[in-house]
PDB file of C-alpha atoms in Angstrom:
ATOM      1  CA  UNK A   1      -6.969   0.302 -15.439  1.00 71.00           C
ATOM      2  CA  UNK A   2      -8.894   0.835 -18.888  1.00 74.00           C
ATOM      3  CA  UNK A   3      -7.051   3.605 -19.306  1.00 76.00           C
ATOM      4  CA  UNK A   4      -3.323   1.577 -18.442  1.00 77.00           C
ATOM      5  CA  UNK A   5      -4.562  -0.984 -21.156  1.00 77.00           C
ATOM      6  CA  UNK A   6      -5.653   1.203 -23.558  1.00 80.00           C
ATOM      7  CA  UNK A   7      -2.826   4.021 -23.836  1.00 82.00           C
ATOM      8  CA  UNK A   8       0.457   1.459 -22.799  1.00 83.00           C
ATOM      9  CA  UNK A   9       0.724  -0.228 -26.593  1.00 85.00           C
ATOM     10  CA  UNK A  10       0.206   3.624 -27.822  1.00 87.00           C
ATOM     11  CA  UNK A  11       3.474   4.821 -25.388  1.00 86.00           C
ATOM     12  CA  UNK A  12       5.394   2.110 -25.830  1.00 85.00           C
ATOM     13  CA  UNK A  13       4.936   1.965 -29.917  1.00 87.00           C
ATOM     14  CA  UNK A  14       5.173   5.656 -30.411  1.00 87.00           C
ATOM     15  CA  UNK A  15       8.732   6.580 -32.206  1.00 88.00           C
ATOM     16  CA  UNK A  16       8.297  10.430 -31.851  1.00 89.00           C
ATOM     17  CA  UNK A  17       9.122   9.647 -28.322  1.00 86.00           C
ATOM     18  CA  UNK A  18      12.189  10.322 -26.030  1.00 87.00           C
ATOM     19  CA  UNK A  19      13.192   7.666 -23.433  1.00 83.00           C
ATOM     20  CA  UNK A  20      12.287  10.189 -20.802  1.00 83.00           C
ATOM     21  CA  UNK A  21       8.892  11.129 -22.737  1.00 84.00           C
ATOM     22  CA  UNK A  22       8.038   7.390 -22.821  1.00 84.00           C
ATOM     23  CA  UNK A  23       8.854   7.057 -19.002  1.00 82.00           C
ATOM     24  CA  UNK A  24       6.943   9.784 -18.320  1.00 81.00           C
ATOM     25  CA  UNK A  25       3.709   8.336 -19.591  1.00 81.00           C
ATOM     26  CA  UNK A  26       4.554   4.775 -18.570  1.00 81.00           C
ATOM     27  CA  UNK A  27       4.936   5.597 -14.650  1.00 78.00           C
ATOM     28  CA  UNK A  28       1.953   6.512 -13.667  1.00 78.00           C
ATOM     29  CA  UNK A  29       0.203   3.949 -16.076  1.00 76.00           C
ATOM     30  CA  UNK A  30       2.354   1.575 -14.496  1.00 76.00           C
ATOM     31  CA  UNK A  31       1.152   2.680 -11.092  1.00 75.00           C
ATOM     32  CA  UNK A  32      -2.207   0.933 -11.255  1.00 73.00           C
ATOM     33  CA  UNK A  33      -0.554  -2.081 -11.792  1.00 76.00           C
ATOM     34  CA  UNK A  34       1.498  -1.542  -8.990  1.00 76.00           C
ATOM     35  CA  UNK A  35      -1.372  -1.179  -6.722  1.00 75.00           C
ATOM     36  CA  UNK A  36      -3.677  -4.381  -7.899  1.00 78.00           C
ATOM     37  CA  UNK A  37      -0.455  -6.395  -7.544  1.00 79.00           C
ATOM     38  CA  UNK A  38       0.258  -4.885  -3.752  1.00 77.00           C
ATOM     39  CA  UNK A  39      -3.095  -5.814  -2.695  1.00 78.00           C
ATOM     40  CA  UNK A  40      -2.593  -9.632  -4.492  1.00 80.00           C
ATOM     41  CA  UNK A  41       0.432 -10.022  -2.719  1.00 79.00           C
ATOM     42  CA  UNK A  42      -1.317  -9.220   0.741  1.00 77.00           C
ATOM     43  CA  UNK A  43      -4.401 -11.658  -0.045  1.00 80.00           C
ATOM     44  CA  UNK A  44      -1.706 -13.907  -0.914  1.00 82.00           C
ATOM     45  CA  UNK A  45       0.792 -13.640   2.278  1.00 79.00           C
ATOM     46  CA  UNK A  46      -2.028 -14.044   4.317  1.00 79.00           C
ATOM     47  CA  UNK A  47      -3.866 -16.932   2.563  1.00 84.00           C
ATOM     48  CA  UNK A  48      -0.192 -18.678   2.880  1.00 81.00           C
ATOM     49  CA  UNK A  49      -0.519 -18.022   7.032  1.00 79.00           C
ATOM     50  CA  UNK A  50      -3.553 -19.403   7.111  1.00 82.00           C
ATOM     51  CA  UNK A  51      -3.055 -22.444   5.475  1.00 83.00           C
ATOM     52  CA  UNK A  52       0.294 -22.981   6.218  1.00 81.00           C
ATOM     53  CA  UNK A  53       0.946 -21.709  10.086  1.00 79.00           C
ATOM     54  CA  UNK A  54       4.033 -23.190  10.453  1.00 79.00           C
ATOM     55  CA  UNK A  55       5.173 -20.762   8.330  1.00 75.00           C
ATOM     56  CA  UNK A  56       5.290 -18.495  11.091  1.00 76.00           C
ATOM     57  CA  UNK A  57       5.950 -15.384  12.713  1.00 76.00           C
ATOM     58  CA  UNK A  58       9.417 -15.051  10.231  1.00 79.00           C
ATOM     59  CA  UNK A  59       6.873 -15.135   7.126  1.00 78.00           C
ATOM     60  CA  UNK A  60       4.895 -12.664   9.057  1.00 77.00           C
ATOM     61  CA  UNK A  61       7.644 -10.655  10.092  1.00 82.00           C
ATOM     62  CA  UNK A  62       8.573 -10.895   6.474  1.00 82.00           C
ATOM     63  CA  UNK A  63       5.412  -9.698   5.566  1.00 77.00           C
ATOM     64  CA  UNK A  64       5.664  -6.609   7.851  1.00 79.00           C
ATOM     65  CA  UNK A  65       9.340  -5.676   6.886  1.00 85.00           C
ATOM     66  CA  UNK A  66       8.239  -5.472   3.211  1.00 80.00           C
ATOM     67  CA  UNK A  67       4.936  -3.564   4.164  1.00 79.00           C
ATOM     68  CA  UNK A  68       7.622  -0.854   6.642  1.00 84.00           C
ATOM     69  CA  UNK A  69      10.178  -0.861   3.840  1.00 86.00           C
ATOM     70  CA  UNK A  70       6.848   0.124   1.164  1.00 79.00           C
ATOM     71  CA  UNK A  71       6.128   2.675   3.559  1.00 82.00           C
ATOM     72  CA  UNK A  72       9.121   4.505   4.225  1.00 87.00           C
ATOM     73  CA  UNK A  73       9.800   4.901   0.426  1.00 85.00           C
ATOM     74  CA  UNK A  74       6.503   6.112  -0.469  1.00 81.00           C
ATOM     75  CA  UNK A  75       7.130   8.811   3.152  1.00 86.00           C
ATOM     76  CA  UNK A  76      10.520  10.046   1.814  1.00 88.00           C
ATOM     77  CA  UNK A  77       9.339   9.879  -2.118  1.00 84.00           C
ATOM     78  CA  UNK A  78       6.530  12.201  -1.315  1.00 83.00           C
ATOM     79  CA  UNK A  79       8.661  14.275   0.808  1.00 86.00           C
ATOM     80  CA  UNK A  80      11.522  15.067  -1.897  1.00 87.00           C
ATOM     81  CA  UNK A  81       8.538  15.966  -3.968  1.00 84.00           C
ATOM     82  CA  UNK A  82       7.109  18.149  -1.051  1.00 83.00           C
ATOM     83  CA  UNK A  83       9.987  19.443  -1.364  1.00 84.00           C
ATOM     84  CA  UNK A  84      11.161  19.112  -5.522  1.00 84.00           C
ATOM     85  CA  UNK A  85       7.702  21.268  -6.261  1.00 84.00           C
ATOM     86  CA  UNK A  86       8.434  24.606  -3.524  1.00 82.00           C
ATOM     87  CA  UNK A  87       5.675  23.568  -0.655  1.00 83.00           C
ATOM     88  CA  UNK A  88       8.566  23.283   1.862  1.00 81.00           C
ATOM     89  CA  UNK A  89       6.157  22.140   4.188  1.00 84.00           C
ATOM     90  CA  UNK A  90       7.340  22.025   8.050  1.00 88.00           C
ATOM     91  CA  UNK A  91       8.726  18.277   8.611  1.00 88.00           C
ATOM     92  CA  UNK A  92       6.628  18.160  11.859  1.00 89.00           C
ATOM     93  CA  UNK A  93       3.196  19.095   9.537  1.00 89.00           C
ATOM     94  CA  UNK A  94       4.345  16.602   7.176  1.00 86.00           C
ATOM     95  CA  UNK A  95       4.638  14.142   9.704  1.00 87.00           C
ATOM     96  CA  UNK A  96       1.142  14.649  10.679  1.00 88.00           C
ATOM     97  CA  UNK A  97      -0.217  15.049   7.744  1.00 84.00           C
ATOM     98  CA  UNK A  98       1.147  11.774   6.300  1.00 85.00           C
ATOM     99  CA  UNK A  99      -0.219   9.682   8.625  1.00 83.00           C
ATOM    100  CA  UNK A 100      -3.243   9.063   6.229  1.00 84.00           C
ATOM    101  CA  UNK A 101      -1.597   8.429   3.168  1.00 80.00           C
ATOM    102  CA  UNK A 102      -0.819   4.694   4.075  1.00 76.00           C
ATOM    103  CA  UNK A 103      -4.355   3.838   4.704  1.00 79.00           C
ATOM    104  CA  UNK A 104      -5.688   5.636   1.438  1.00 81.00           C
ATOM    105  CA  UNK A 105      -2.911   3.848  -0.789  1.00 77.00           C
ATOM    106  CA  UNK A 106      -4.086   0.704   0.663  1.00 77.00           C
ATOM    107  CA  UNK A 107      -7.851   1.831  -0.032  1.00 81.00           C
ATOM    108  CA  UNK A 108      -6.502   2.380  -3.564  1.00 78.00           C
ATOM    109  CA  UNK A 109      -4.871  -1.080  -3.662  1.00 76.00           C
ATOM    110  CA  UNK A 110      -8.289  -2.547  -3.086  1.00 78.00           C
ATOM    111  CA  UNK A 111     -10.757  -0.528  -5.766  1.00 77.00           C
ATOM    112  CA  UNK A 112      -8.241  -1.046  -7.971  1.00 74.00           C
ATOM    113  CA  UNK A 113      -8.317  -4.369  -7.687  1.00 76.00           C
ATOM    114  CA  UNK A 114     -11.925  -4.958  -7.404  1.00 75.00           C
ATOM    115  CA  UNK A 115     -11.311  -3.213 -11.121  1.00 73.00           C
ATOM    116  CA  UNK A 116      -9.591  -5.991 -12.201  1.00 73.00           C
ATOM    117  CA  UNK A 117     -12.016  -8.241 -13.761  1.00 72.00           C
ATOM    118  CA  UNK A 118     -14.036  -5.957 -15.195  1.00 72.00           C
ATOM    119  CA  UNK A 119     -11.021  -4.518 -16.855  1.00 71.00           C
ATOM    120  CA  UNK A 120      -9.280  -7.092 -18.411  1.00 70.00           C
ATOM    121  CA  UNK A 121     -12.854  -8.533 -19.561  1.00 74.00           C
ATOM    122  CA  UNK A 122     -12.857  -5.056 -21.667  1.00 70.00           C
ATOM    123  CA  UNK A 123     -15.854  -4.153 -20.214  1.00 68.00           C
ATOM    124  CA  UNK A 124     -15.988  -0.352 -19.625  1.00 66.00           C
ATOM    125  CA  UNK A 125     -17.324   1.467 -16.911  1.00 64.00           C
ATOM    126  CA  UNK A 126     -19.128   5.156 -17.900  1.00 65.00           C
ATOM    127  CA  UNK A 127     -18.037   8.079 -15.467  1.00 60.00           C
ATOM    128  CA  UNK A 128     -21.559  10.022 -14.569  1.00 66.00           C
ATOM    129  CA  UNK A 129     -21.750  12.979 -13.625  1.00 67.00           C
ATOM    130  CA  UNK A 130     -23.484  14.450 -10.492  1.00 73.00           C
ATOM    131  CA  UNK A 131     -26.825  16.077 -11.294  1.00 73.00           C
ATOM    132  CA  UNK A 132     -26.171  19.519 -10.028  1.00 71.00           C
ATOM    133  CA  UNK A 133     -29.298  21.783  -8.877  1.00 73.00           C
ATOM    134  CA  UNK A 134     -29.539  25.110  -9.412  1.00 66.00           C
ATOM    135  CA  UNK A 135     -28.081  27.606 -11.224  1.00 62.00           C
ATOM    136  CA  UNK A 136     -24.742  29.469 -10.135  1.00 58.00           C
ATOM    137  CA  UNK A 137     -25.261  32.050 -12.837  1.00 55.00           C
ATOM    138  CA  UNK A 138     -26.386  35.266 -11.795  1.00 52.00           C
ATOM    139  CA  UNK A 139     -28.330  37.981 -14.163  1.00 52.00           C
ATOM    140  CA  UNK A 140     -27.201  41.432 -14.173  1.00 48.00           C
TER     141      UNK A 140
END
């Protein structure tokens, strides 16, 4: 997120870039957007069930379609670039092997989130390091 807010004004106000160039660096800033807005909109939907019931099992089916519809896209996005970057993985493996992905996207929904206020109060968060032990040099 700080690094969305801090790099989008730069993209979008730079005139040595193309309209491809500027996409390019706006997608996957855009992307952690994406995901703190996904996770609003499932507090939300369920907040609305709760307090409204009578909305009903068409809201919730509603719910679900949109949630199945998010899915499939992000299965056949990630396959055509499976497939766009030479990995040609079997469509069986793939099959298997994707059945994680929706759970860590929605993992990612919810840190990102819980981001949120911290971000847009500007207050910054400093990546440490692990302490690593040892040495992996050798002498000669």
């Amino acid at each position: 997120g700080q690094v969305a807010l801090k790099l989008l004004p730069r993209v979008l106000r730079n005139p040595d870039l193309s309209f491809s160039e500027r996409w390019g660096g706006l997608f996957p800033l855009f992307a952690w957007f994406g995901h703190v807005m996904f996770a609003v909109t499932m507090i939300l939907a369920v907040i609305a069930l709760l307090l409204k019931p009578s909305l009903g099992w068409r809201f919730a089916l509603f719910v679900y379609a949109v949630y199945l519809f998010g899915w499939a896209a992000l299965f056949g996005s990630m396959l055509i670039a499976n497939r766009f970057v030479g990995r040609n993985t079997p469509l069986w493996r793939y099959v298997i092997d994707f059945q994680i992905v929706p759970y860590l996207t929605l993992y990612v929904c919810w840190a990102n989130l819980r981001s949120l206020p911290a971000t847009l109060m500007g207050r910054s968060r400093v990546f440490l390091r692990t302490p690593k032990r040892g040495s992996a040099s050798t002498s000669s």
